[in-house]
Amino acid sequence: MKIISKYISLILVLIALVGCSEDKVSLSGTGAITGKVVSKGDNIPLENTKISTNPGTSIVFTDASGEFVINNVTVGTYAIEAQKDGYLSKFESSTVTEDNSVNVIFELDVETANNNAPNAPILSVPANNSTGQSLTLDLVWTGSDPEEDDLVYEVQILNDQNSDVLMYTDIIDTTLTVSGLDYGTKYFWQVSASDNINDVVISTTFNFETLEFPDNRLFFTRKINGNNVIFSADSDGNEYQLTSSSSNSWRPRKASNVDKLAFLRSNGGQTHIYTMDLNGTNVTQVTNSIPVNGFNLEELDFEWTNSNTKFAYASFDKLYKINTNGSGVTQIHQTLNGNFITEVDWNQSTQRMAVKTNNTVGYNVEIYTINNSGVIIDYVLQGVAGAAGGLDYAFDGSQLLYSYDISGNQNVEYRQLDTHMFIYNIGTMTATDISTSKAAGTNDFDPKFSPNEAEVIYVNTSNDGVSQQNVTKLSLANLSEITLLIENAKMPDWK
């Protein structure tokens, strides 16, 4: 009995020893996990990528080569995770065996790899193939993104007149206000959208046409930022700028039966005659070797002649004609007393010209008419003190409109004190004052007949020499009927 009990005790001890030995082997068996992390597609090593495991072991970070090592990892199966800002995390499963290294390679996608591109913008306003659009308008579209990412838009606009391209970038709204478009032009526009992740997407192309330039008959000049700028206006008073404020352009003169506007412009210290279309395009210089010149550039005037095929203009004491294409410069008159020629007007019916001359400071005025050979026919005004100007023939040449400062004042500032408008009858050689209702302390000058000659347009302003000038209209049937047409305007022309 004692022998049996002894063997049973021995067996139990052996079993305990064997069990202890198995537990110790299992807990102490280790290996290592090694690996490398690169970016997917270009295999660039990713430094400072966080490497962790589940079940948990040590947390390590990749080196400059994108490599990592986790030592003393208990044998077993692990989920290994690679994490780096800007990239999608990734898991790999590996089994660690005793005294061995298991190698794991991670290829990480950027975190936007699964991001979808925006939807192509949908254009809506103005509608495709629309016409009569304003020169300032809103372009409207809709845009969307599958992940509702913030979108940035770019708008590109081309036209059928030239190779100019209008580009508008960094737009976050879906409406763009566009201004400064040209009349009678077809525009093509397209919108691209970017989520700053994927390639940009582009809309279809829409087109629209702007309204045709209005058939304006009234032209004037206005000072902007120190330069004279030419405008036209319609019968409702809507104004249209024709020349840029970056150049000095003045004295607009419309051809009677040609859709061309002539004007004066400063160019390299000289003044020359230019022409342009009535919408301000196709600007062409006419004079060249002999510029327009005189005692006061803003007082100078010129005229279309010979059925709008030539210009008459002055350079100091000489009067020239020149073809509208710039050829054929010919001197046709020179003053007898050395006076400068400041203004000229020509009449188609009588083939005569009216000329205003003055001395170097604007006085000693003479207004007279000459024939095509430059021979003086008769004098309208001479031997008077004070300033004068504003020549304009009636259509049939029987009357001549002009202005004259009846105060007779002559001063170095060329300030006029009481300038009235007169209509001179060529046949009777008499002048009629039409400024009988003019406000005291003001001047009326630069008069022009209206196209039907029932009215006169002119500039009215205070005689202080610095106040705003306004284009005004006077009824010849009722000299007290005076209408303000355009504020802050001068040098009118009405054809």
Short mmCIF file of C-alpha atoms in Angstrom, two decimals:
data_model
loop_
_atom_site.label_atom_id
_atom_site.label_comp_id
_atom_site.label_asym_id
_atom_site.label_seq_id
_atom_site.Cartn_x
_atom_site.Cartn_y
_atom_site.Cartn_z
CA MET A 1 0.00 0.00 0.00
CA LYS A 2 2.87 2.34 0.85
CA ILE A 3 4.57 1.41 -2.44
CA ILE A 4 1.43 2.36 -4.48
CA SER A 5 1.13 5.70 -2.63
CA LYS A 6 4.81 6.44 -3.33
CA TYR A 7 4.40 5.91 -7.10
CA ILE A 8 1.29 8.09 -7.22
CA SER A 9 3.19 10.99 -5.57
CA LEU A 10 6.06 10.62 -8.01
CA ILE A 11 3.71 10.72 -11.00
CA LEU A 12 2.06 13.92 -9.73
CA VAL A 13 5.44 15.64 -9.30
CA LEU A 14 6.46 14.70 -12.85
CA ILE A 15 3.20 16.01 -14.26
CA ALA A 16 3.72 19.31 -12.40
CA LEU A 17 7.29 19.60 -13.67
CA VAL A 18 6.25 18.93 -17.26
CA GLY A 19 3.43 21.50 -17.04
CA CYS A 20 5.75 24.16 -15.67
CA SER A 21 8.25 23.47 -18.40
CA GLU A 22 5.62 23.92 -21.24
CA ASP A 23 4.37 27.30 -19.82
CA LYS A 24 7.88 28.68 -19.64
CA VAL A 25 8.70 27.80 -23.28
CA SER A 26 5.49 29.41 -24.62
CA LEU A 27 5.96 32.79 -22.81
CA SER A 28 9.63 33.22 -23.59
CA GLY A 29 9.59 32.49 -27.38
CA THR A 30 10.11 35.76 -29.36
CA GLY A 31 10.90 37.04 -32.82
CA ALA A 32 11.01 40.37 -34.66
CA ILE A 33 8.88 42.37 -37.07
CA THR A 34 10.71 44.37 -39.72
CA GLY A 35 9.42 46.27 -42.68
CA LYS A 36 9.31 49.32 -44.88
CA VAL A 37 6.70 51.98 -45.65
CA VAL A 38 6.52 53.68 -49.06
CA SER A 39 3.96 55.85 -50.85
CA LYS A 40 1.83 53.98 -53.30
CA GLY A 41 2.59 54.54 -56.93
CA ASP A 42 6.03 56.14 -56.67
CA ASN A 43 7.57 54.01 -53.86
CA ILE A 44 9.02 57.01 -52.07
CA PRO A 45 10.07 56.04 -48.49
CA LEU A 46 7.83 57.55 -45.83
CA GLU A 47 9.72 58.70 -42.76
CA ASN A 48 8.13 59.04 -39.30
CA THR A 49 5.33 56.62 -40.04
CA LYS A 50 3.88 55.23 -36.82
CA ILE A 51 3.97 51.40 -36.60
CA SER A 52 1.83 49.64 -33.98
CA THR A 53 0.48 46.11 -33.47
CA ASN A 54 -2.56 44.33 -32.16
CA PRO A 55 -2.06 42.62 -29.75
CA GLY A 56 0.07 45.49 -28.55
CA THR A 57 3.86 45.46 -28.62
CA SER A 58 6.29 48.34 -28.92
CA ILE A 59 5.32 51.41 -31.00
CA VAL A 60 8.06 52.51 -33.40
CA PHE A 61 8.50 55.05 -36.22
CA THR A 62 10.11 54.58 -39.59
CA ASP A 63 13.51 56.10 -40.32
CA ALA A 64 14.57 58.22 -43.28
CA SER A 65 14.57 55.11 -45.46
CA GLY A 66 11.02 54.29 -44.42
CA GLU A 67 12.20 51.21 -42.54
CA PHE A 68 11.30 49.99 -39.05
CA VAL A 69 12.13 47.15 -36.59
CA ILE A 70 10.13 45.84 -33.62
CA ASN A 71 12.27 43.47 -31.54
CA ASN A 72 11.32 41.00 -28.83
CA VAL A 73 7.88 40.32 -30.18
CA THR A 74 6.25 37.33 -28.56
CA VAL A 75 5.52 34.62 -31.08
CA GLY A 76 2.01 34.76 -32.42
CA THR A 77 -0.20 36.34 -35.10
CA TYR A 78 -0.45 40.16 -35.19
CA ALA A 79 -2.28 42.86 -37.05
CA ILE A 80 0.34 45.49 -37.87
CA GLU A 81 -0.81 49.07 -38.60
CA ALA A 82 1.04 51.86 -40.39
CA GLN A 83 -0.21 55.44 -39.72
CA LYS A 84 1.00 58.76 -41.18
CA ASP A 85 -0.68 62.15 -41.49
CA GLY A 86 -1.89 62.78 -45.01
CA TYR A 87 -2.12 59.08 -45.83
CA LEU A 88 -4.68 56.35 -45.40
CA SER A 89 -3.80 53.95 -42.55
CA LYS A 90 -3.16 50.35 -43.54
CA PHE A 91 -3.14 46.95 -41.74
CA GLU A 92 -1.12 43.89 -42.60
CA SER A 93 -1.40 40.50 -40.82
CA SER A 94 1.78 38.57 -39.98
CA THR A 95 2.79 35.64 -37.77
CA VAL A 96 5.89 35.91 -35.59
CA THR A 97 7.83 32.72 -35.00
CA GLU A 98 10.52 32.10 -32.41
CA ASP A 99 13.94 33.54 -33.23
CA ASN A 100 12.80 34.70 -36.70
CA SER A 101 12.07 38.07 -38.33
CA VAL A 102 8.93 38.62 -40.34
CA ASN A 103 9.11 41.38 -42.99
CA VAL A 104 6.13 43.56 -43.90
CA ILE A 105 5.90 46.08 -46.73
CA PHE A 106 3.32 48.91 -46.58
CA GLU A 107 2.23 50.97 -49.61
CA LEU A 108 0.22 53.90 -48.32
CA ASP A 109 -2.29 55.87 -50.38
CA VAL A 110 -2.68 59.61 -49.78
CA GLU A 111 -5.74 60.23 -47.66
CA THR A 112 -7.58 61.67 -50.66
CA ALA A 113 -7.04 58.63 -52.79
CA ASN A 114 -10.67 57.65 -52.54
CA ASN A 115 -11.95 61.22 -53.08
CA ASN A 116 -14.08 61.73 -56.18
CA ALA A 117 -13.65 64.62 -58.59
CA PRO A 118 -16.23 67.45 -58.58
CA ASN A 119 -19.19 67.33 -60.92
CA ALA A 120 -18.77 69.43 -64.05
CA PRO A 121 -20.26 72.94 -63.56
CA ILE A 122 -23.62 73.53 -65.23
CA LEU A 123 -23.94 76.93 -66.94
CA SER A 124 -27.30 78.69 -66.68
CA VAL A 125 -27.21 82.49 -67.18
CA PRO A 126 -27.08 83.96 -69.73
CA ALA A 127 -28.72 81.15 -71.64
CA ASN A 128 -26.75 79.58 -74.44
CA ASN A 129 -27.04 81.46 -77.77
CA SER A 130 -28.71 84.45 -76.10
CA THR A 131 -28.48 87.88 -77.78
CA GLY A 132 -28.83 91.53 -76.83
CA GLN A 133 -26.87 91.13 -73.60
CA SER A 134 -25.66 94.12 -71.59
CA LEU A 135 -21.98 95.10 -71.48
CA THR A 136 -22.12 94.39 -67.75
CA LEU A 137 -23.78 91.13 -66.84
CA ASP A 138 -23.79 88.22 -64.39
CA LEU A 139 -22.50 84.80 -65.41
CA VAL A 140 -24.28 82.17 -63.31
CA TRP A 141 -23.63 78.43 -62.97
CA THR A 142 -24.12 75.61 -60.48
CA GLY A 143 -21.43 73.37 -59.03
CA SER A 144 -21.35 70.35 -56.72
CA ASP A 145 -18.96 67.77 -55.27
CA PRO A 146 -19.72 64.15 -54.21
CA GLU A 147 -17.91 64.65 -50.88
CA GLU A 148 -19.12 68.25 -50.55
CA ASP A 149 -15.55 69.50 -50.78
CA ASP A 150 -15.08 73.25 -51.10
CA LEU A 151 -14.77 74.18 -54.76
CA VAL A 152 -12.79 76.92 -56.46
CA TYR A 153 -13.82 78.05 -59.96
CA GLU A 154 -12.09 79.62 -62.92
CA VAL A 155 -13.94 81.37 -65.75
CA GLN A 156 -12.52 81.81 -69.24
CA ILE A 157 -14.13 84.13 -71.83
CA LEU A 158 -13.18 84.42 -75.50
CA ASN A 159 -14.75 86.46 -78.31
CA ASP A 160 -15.19 86.39 -82.08
CA GLN A 161 -13.45 89.73 -82.73
CA ASN A 162 -9.88 89.13 -81.58
CA SER A 163 -7.64 86.76 -79.63
CA ASP A 164 -8.17 88.41 -76.25
CA VAL A 165 -8.96 86.02 -73.40
CA LEU A 166 -10.57 87.15 -70.15
CA MET A 167 -9.56 84.98 -67.19
CA TYR A 168 -11.13 85.12 -63.73
CA THR A 169 -9.55 82.88 -61.08
CA ASP A 170 -10.02 81.91 -57.43
CA ILE A 171 -13.79 82.30 -57.55
CA ILE A 172 -15.66 80.68 -54.65
CA ASP A 173 -19.15 81.87 -55.64
CA THR A 174 -21.20 80.56 -58.55
CA THR A 175 -21.95 84.04 -59.90
CA LEU A 176 -19.43 86.30 -61.61
CA THR A 177 -20.17 89.91 -62.62
CA VAL A 178 -18.35 90.79 -65.84
CA SER A 179 -18.07 94.37 -67.09
CA GLY A 180 -16.36 96.24 -69.90
CA LEU A 181 -17.60 93.97 -72.68
CA ASP A 182 -17.77 95.30 -76.24
CA TYR A 183 -20.87 96.07 -78.25
CA GLY A 184 -21.99 93.71 -81.02
CA THR A 185 -19.60 90.95 -79.97
CA LYS A 186 -20.13 87.22 -79.57
CA TYR A 187 -18.59 85.81 -76.40
CA PHE A 188 -17.84 82.20 -75.47
CA TRP A 189 -17.51 81.25 -71.81
CA GLN A 190 -16.57 78.14 -69.86
CA VAL A 191 -16.18 77.35 -66.15
CA SER A 192 -13.72 74.90 -64.56
CA ALA A 193 -14.03 73.57 -60.99
CA SER A 194 -11.34 72.29 -58.64
CA ASP A 195 -11.53 70.65 -55.21
CA ASN A 196 -7.73 71.03 -54.85
CA ILE A 197 -7.49 67.22 -54.75
CA ASN A 198 -8.44 65.87 -58.14
CA ASP A 199 -7.92 67.14 -61.67
CA VAL A 200 -10.11 70.11 -62.59
CA VAL A 201 -13.37 69.44 -64.38
CA ILE A 202 -14.69 71.71 -67.13
CA SER A 203 -18.20 72.73 -68.11
CA THR A 204 -19.59 72.79 -71.60
CA THR A 205 -19.16 76.06 -73.53
CA PHE A 206 -21.98 78.62 -73.74
CA ASN A 207 -22.09 81.72 -75.96
CA PHE A 208 -23.95 85.02 -75.93
CA GLU A 209 -23.97 88.21 -77.99
CA THR A 210 -23.89 91.73 -76.62
CA LEU A 211 -26.29 94.39 -77.85
CA GLU A 212 -25.42 96.45 -80.89
CA PHE A 213 -23.97 99.88 -80.30
CA PRO A 214 -26.76 102.50 -80.18
CA ASP A 215 -27.09 104.97 -83.03
CA ASN A 216 -26.13 107.98 -80.93
CA ARG A 217 -26.00 111.47 -82.44
CA LEU A 218 -24.78 113.51 -79.51
CA PHE A 219 -21.07 113.56 -78.57
CA PHE A 220 -19.17 115.41 -75.86
CA THR A 221 -15.98 115.51 -73.78
CA ARG A 222 -15.53 115.09 -70.03
CA LYS A 223 -12.41 115.42 -67.90
CA ILE A 224 -11.50 112.22 -66.00
CA ASN A 225 -8.33 111.85 -63.90
CA GLY A 226 -6.74 114.80 -65.64
CA ASN A 227 -7.47 113.61 -69.19
CA ASN A 228 -10.21 114.55 -71.62
CA VAL A 229 -12.41 111.57 -72.47
CA ILE A 230 -14.94 111.38 -75.32
CA PHE A 231 -18.49 110.10 -74.80
CA SER A 232 -21.65 109.70 -76.82
CA ALA A 233 -25.19 109.90 -75.50
CA ASP A 234 -28.61 108.76 -76.69
CA SER A 235 -31.87 110.69 -76.59
CA ASP A 236 -32.62 109.38 -73.09
CA GLY A 237 -29.33 110.70 -71.71
CA ASN A 238 -27.61 107.31 -71.46
CA GLU A 239 -23.87 107.85 -71.81
CA TYR A 240 -21.30 105.66 -73.54
CA GLN A 241 -17.57 106.15 -73.04
CA LEU A 242 -15.68 105.95 -76.33
CA THR A 243 -12.06 106.70 -75.42
CA SER A 244 -9.90 105.60 -72.53
CA SER A 245 -9.19 107.86 -69.56
CA SER A 246 -5.53 106.90 -69.91
CA SER A 247 -5.20 109.09 -73.02
CA ASN A 248 -6.10 112.74 -73.60
CA SER A 249 -8.77 112.91 -76.34
CA TRP A 250 -11.11 115.80 -77.06
CA ARG A 251 -13.14 117.86 -79.59
CA PRO A 252 -15.29 115.06 -81.14
CA ARG A 253 -16.54 115.81 -84.65
CA LYS A 254 -19.02 113.46 -86.35
CA ALA A 255 -18.99 113.12 -90.15
CA SER A 256 -22.33 114.05 -91.69
CA ASN A 257 -22.97 110.94 -93.75
CA VAL A 258 -20.23 108.57 -92.62
CA ASP A 259 -20.21 106.46 -89.46
CA LYS A 260 -16.93 107.93 -88.31
CA LEU A 261 -16.00 110.24 -85.48
CA ALA A 262 -12.92 112.47 -85.69
CA PHE A 263 -11.21 113.94 -82.64
CA LEU A 264 -7.99 115.45 -81.30
CA ARG A 265 -5.55 113.47 -79.18
CA SER A 266 -2.24 114.17 -77.47
CA ASN A 267 0.60 112.06 -78.80
CA GLY A 268 4.19 112.45 -77.67
CA GLY A 269 3.84 116.16 -76.88
CA GLN A 270 1.95 116.91 -80.11
CA THR A 271 -1.74 117.10 -81.00
CA HIS A 272 -3.07 115.14 -83.95
CA ILE A 273 -6.36 114.36 -85.65
CA TYR A 274 -7.65 110.81 -85.23
CA THR A 275 -10.71 108.96 -86.45
CA MET A 276 -12.61 106.04 -84.97
CA ASP A 277 -15.84 104.11 -85.42
CA LEU A 278 -18.83 105.42 -83.51
CA ASN A 279 -18.39 102.71 -80.86
CA GLY A 280 -14.81 103.78 -80.14
CA THR A 281 -13.03 101.07 -82.13
CA ASN A 282 -10.66 101.19 -85.11
CA VAL A 283 -8.77 104.27 -83.94
CA THR A 284 -6.57 105.68 -86.71
CA GLN A 285 -4.16 108.63 -86.69
CA VAL A 286 -4.63 111.05 -89.60
CA THR A 287 -2.15 113.93 -89.24
CA ASN A 288 1.54 113.27 -88.82
CA SER A 289 4.24 115.62 -90.13
CA ILE A 290 2.26 118.80 -89.41
CA PRO A 291 0.41 118.55 -86.09
CA VAL A 292 -2.54 120.62 -84.95
CA ASN A 293 -1.26 123.62 -83.03
CA GLY A 294 -2.21 127.05 -81.75
CA PHE A 295 -2.44 129.32 -78.73
CA ASN A 296 -4.62 127.00 -76.58
CA LEU A 297 -4.97 123.32 -77.49
CA GLU A 298 -8.41 122.98 -75.90
CA GLU A 299 -9.69 125.94 -77.94
CA LEU A 300 -8.55 124.41 -81.24
CA ASP A 301 -11.19 123.08 -83.61
CA PHE A 302 -11.07 121.37 -87.02
CA GLU A 303 -13.66 120.23 -89.55
CA TRP A 304 -14.60 117.52 -92.04
CA THR A 305 -14.60 118.93 -95.61
CA ASN A 306 -15.17 117.91 -99.22
CA SER A 307 -18.01 115.42 -98.55
CA ASN A 308 -16.14 113.97 -95.56
CA THR A 309 -13.06 113.02 -97.60
CA LYS A 310 -10.75 115.62 -96.09
CA PHE A 311 -10.08 117.59 -92.92
CA ALA A 312 -9.35 121.29 -92.53
CA TYR A 313 -7.16 122.12 -89.56
CA ALA A 314 -4.81 124.79 -88.29
CA SER A 315 -1.19 124.91 -87.24
CA PHE A 316 -0.46 128.37 -85.84
CA ASP A 317 -1.13 130.93 -88.63
CA LYS A 318 -1.62 128.42 -91.44
CA LEU A 319 -4.70 126.43 -92.50
CA TYR A 320 -4.26 122.99 -94.07
CA LYS A 321 -6.32 120.33 -95.77
CA ILE A 322 -5.48 116.66 -95.47
CA ASN A 323 -7.13 113.52 -96.82
CA THR A 324 -8.80 111.36 -94.20
CA ASN A 325 -6.21 108.64 -94.85
CA GLY A 326 -3.41 111.05 -93.90
CA SER A 327 -2.16 111.80 -97.41
CA GLY A 328 -2.18 114.97 -99.45
CA VAL A 329 -1.38 117.66 -96.89
CA THR A 330 -1.91 121.05 -98.56
CA GLN A 331 -1.74 124.59 -97.19
CA ILE A 332 -4.83 126.54 -98.24
CA HIS A 333 -4.63 129.75 -96.20
CA GLN A 334 -2.38 131.90 -94.05
CA THR A 335 -3.46 134.83 -91.89
CA LEU A 336 -2.60 138.31 -93.12
CA ASN A 337 -1.66 139.71 -89.71
CA GLY A 338 0.22 136.81 -88.16
CA ASN A 339 -2.74 135.79 -86.00
CA PHE A 340 -3.10 132.12 -85.10
CA ILE A 341 -5.99 130.20 -86.66
CA THR A 342 -7.92 128.59 -83.80
CA GLU A 343 -11.20 127.38 -85.35
CA VAL A 344 -12.55 126.48 -88.76
CA ASP A 345 -15.90 125.32 -90.13
CA TRP A 346 -16.78 124.28 -93.68
CA ASN A 347 -20.08 124.34 -95.56
CA GLN A 348 -20.90 121.77 -98.20
CA SER A 349 -23.55 123.92 -99.91
CA THR A 350 -21.47 127.08 -100.41
CA GLN A 351 -18.03 125.42 -100.48
CA ARG A 352 -16.86 128.11 -98.08
CA MET A 353 -15.04 128.03 -94.79
CA ALA A 354 -15.42 130.22 -91.72
CA VAL A 355 -12.20 130.90 -89.82
CA LYS A 356 -11.57 132.37 -86.38
CA THR A 357 -8.18 133.86 -85.66
CA ASN A 358 -6.64 135.47 -82.59
CA ASN A 359 -3.28 136.61 -81.25
CA THR A 360 -1.01 134.48 -79.10
CA VAL A 361 -3.09 135.12 -75.95
CA GLY A 362 -6.52 134.63 -77.54
CA TYR A 363 -7.58 138.19 -78.35
CA ASN A 364 -7.54 140.57 -81.36
CA VAL A 365 -10.22 138.22 -82.71
CA GLU A 366 -11.28 138.04 -86.33
CA ILE A 367 -13.99 135.80 -87.79
CA TYR A 368 -14.16 135.74 -91.57
CA THR A 369 -15.10 133.47 -94.47
CA ILE A 370 -12.84 132.20 -97.24
CA ASN A 371 -13.30 130.25 -100.44
CA ASN A 372 -11.59 126.98 -101.35
CA SER A 373 -8.56 128.90 -102.56
CA GLY A 374 -8.15 130.60 -99.19
CA VAL A 375 -9.24 134.04 -100.38
CA ILE A 376 -11.12 136.10 -97.77
CA ILE A 377 -14.75 136.75 -98.80
CA ASP A 378 -16.15 138.78 -95.91
CA TYR A 379 -15.63 139.54 -92.22
CA VAL A 380 -18.15 138.46 -89.61
CA LEU A 381 -16.38 139.90 -86.56
CA GLN A 382 -13.30 142.12 -86.29
CA GLY A 383 -11.98 145.13 -84.44
CA VAL A 384 -13.55 144.12 -81.12
CA ALA A 385 -12.09 143.42 -77.70
CA GLY A 386 -12.71 140.11 -75.90
CA ALA A 387 -12.79 136.40 -76.75
CA ALA A 388 -14.89 134.70 -79.42
CA GLY A 389 -15.29 131.29 -81.06
CA GLY A 390 -17.62 128.35 -81.57
CA LEU A 391 -18.12 128.47 -85.35
CA ASP A 392 -20.93 126.41 -86.90
CA TYR A 393 -22.58 126.89 -90.29
CA ALA A 394 -26.28 126.27 -90.89
CA PHE A 395 -26.86 123.47 -93.40
CA ASP A 396 -27.45 125.77 -96.36
CA GLY A 397 -24.59 128.08 -95.42
CA SER A 398 -26.86 131.12 -95.00
CA GLN A 399 -26.14 131.53 -91.29
CA LEU A 400 -23.11 131.20 -89.04
CA LEU A 401 -23.34 130.48 -85.32
CA TYR A 402 -20.63 131.82 -83.02
CA SER A 403 -20.03 133.07 -79.47
CA TYR A 404 -18.54 136.35 -78.25
CA ASP A 405 -17.76 137.82 -74.83
CA ILE A 406 -19.75 141.06 -74.96
CA SER A 407 -17.97 142.33 -71.83
CA GLY A 408 -14.92 142.93 -74.03
CA ASN A 409 -12.74 141.89 -71.09
CA GLN A 410 -9.22 140.79 -71.93
CA ASN A 411 -7.07 139.17 -69.23
CA VAL A 412 -4.04 136.90 -69.10
CA GLU A 413 -6.12 134.02 -67.70
CA TYR A 414 -8.34 134.07 -70.84
CA ARG A 415 -11.33 134.23 -68.50
CA GLN A 416 -14.58 135.15 -70.27
CA LEU A 417 -17.10 137.19 -68.28
CA ASP A 418 -20.28 137.46 -70.34
CA THR A 419 -20.14 135.30 -73.45
CA HIS A 420 -23.28 135.22 -75.60
CA MET A 421 -24.21 133.19 -78.68
CA PHE A 422 -24.98 134.93 -81.96
CA ILE A 423 -26.44 133.86 -85.31
CA TYR A 424 -24.90 135.82 -88.17
CA ASN A 425 -26.96 136.13 -91.34
CA ILE A 426 -24.57 135.91 -94.31
CA GLY A 427 -26.97 137.71 -96.69
CA THR A 428 -27.85 140.67 -94.49
CA MET A 429 -24.52 140.70 -92.64
CA THR A 430 -26.33 141.10 -89.31
CA ALA A 431 -25.89 139.23 -86.04
CA THR A 432 -28.67 138.27 -83.62
CA ASP A 433 -28.04 137.62 -79.92
CA ILE A 434 -29.76 134.35 -78.87
CA SER A 435 -28.46 134.31 -75.28
CA THR A 436 -31.05 136.83 -74.08
CA SER A 437 -32.26 134.46 -71.31
CA LYS A 438 -28.82 133.43 -70.13
CA ALA A 439 -28.36 133.49 -66.36
CA ALA A 440 -26.29 136.38 -65.09
CA GLY A 441 -22.70 135.51 -64.25
CA THR A 442 -22.53 132.68 -66.78
CA ASN A 443 -21.07 132.11 -70.23
CA ASP A 444 -22.57 130.43 -73.29
CA PHE A 445 -19.95 129.05 -75.70
CA ASP A 446 -19.12 126.19 -78.13
CA PRO A 447 -22.57 126.43 -79.83
CA LYS A 448 -23.74 123.94 -82.47
CA PHE A 449 -26.95 123.77 -84.47
CA SER A 450 -29.14 120.74 -83.78
CA PRO A 451 -29.62 118.45 -86.79
CA ASN A 452 -33.00 120.05 -87.58
CA GLU A 453 -31.66 123.54 -86.76
CA ALA A 454 -34.63 124.24 -84.52
CA GLU A 455 -32.35 124.21 -81.50
CA VAL A 456 -28.81 125.03 -80.48
CA ILE A 457 -26.70 122.99 -78.11
CA TYR A 458 -23.88 124.68 -76.26
CA VAL A 459 -21.88 124.80 -73.05
CA ASN A 460 -23.08 126.92 -70.16
CA THR A 461 -20.92 127.55 -67.10
CA SER A 462 -20.16 130.12 -64.44
CA ASN A 463 -17.84 132.91 -65.51
CA ASP A 464 -15.53 132.13 -62.56
CA GLY A 465 -13.44 130.01 -64.91
CA VAL A 466 -13.34 126.95 -62.65
CA SER A 467 -16.93 125.74 -62.24
CA GLN A 468 -18.44 122.67 -63.87
CA GLN A 469 -19.46 122.96 -67.50
CA ASN A 470 -22.80 121.58 -68.70
CA VAL A 471 -24.14 120.86 -72.18
CA THR A 472 -27.41 122.75 -72.59
CA LYS A 473 -30.08 123.08 -75.29
CA LEU A 474 -31.83 126.26 -76.42
CA SER A 475 -35.00 126.44 -78.53
CA LEU A 476 -34.64 128.97 -81.36
CA ALA A 477 -38.43 129.35 -81.44
CA ASN A 478 -38.46 130.37 -77.77
CA LEU A 479 -35.15 131.75 -76.49
CA SER A 480 -36.28 131.36 -72.90
CA GLU A 481 -36.74 127.59 -73.32
CA ILE A 482 -33.46 126.24 -71.98
CA THR A 483 -32.91 122.56 -71.15
CA LEU A 484 -29.98 120.96 -69.33
CA LEU A 485 -28.86 117.95 -71.41
CA ILE A 486 -25.64 116.58 -69.88
CA GLU A 487 -23.90 117.62 -66.70
CA ASN A 488 -20.11 117.89 -66.45
CA ALA A 489 -19.66 117.93 -70.21
CA LYS A 490 -18.07 120.18 -72.84
CA MET A 491 -17.24 120.41 -76.58
CA PRO A 492 -20.60 119.05 -77.79
CA ASP A 493 -21.32 117.87 -81.32
CA TRP A 494 -24.75 116.86 -82.66
CA LYS A 495 -25.22 115.33 -86.08
#
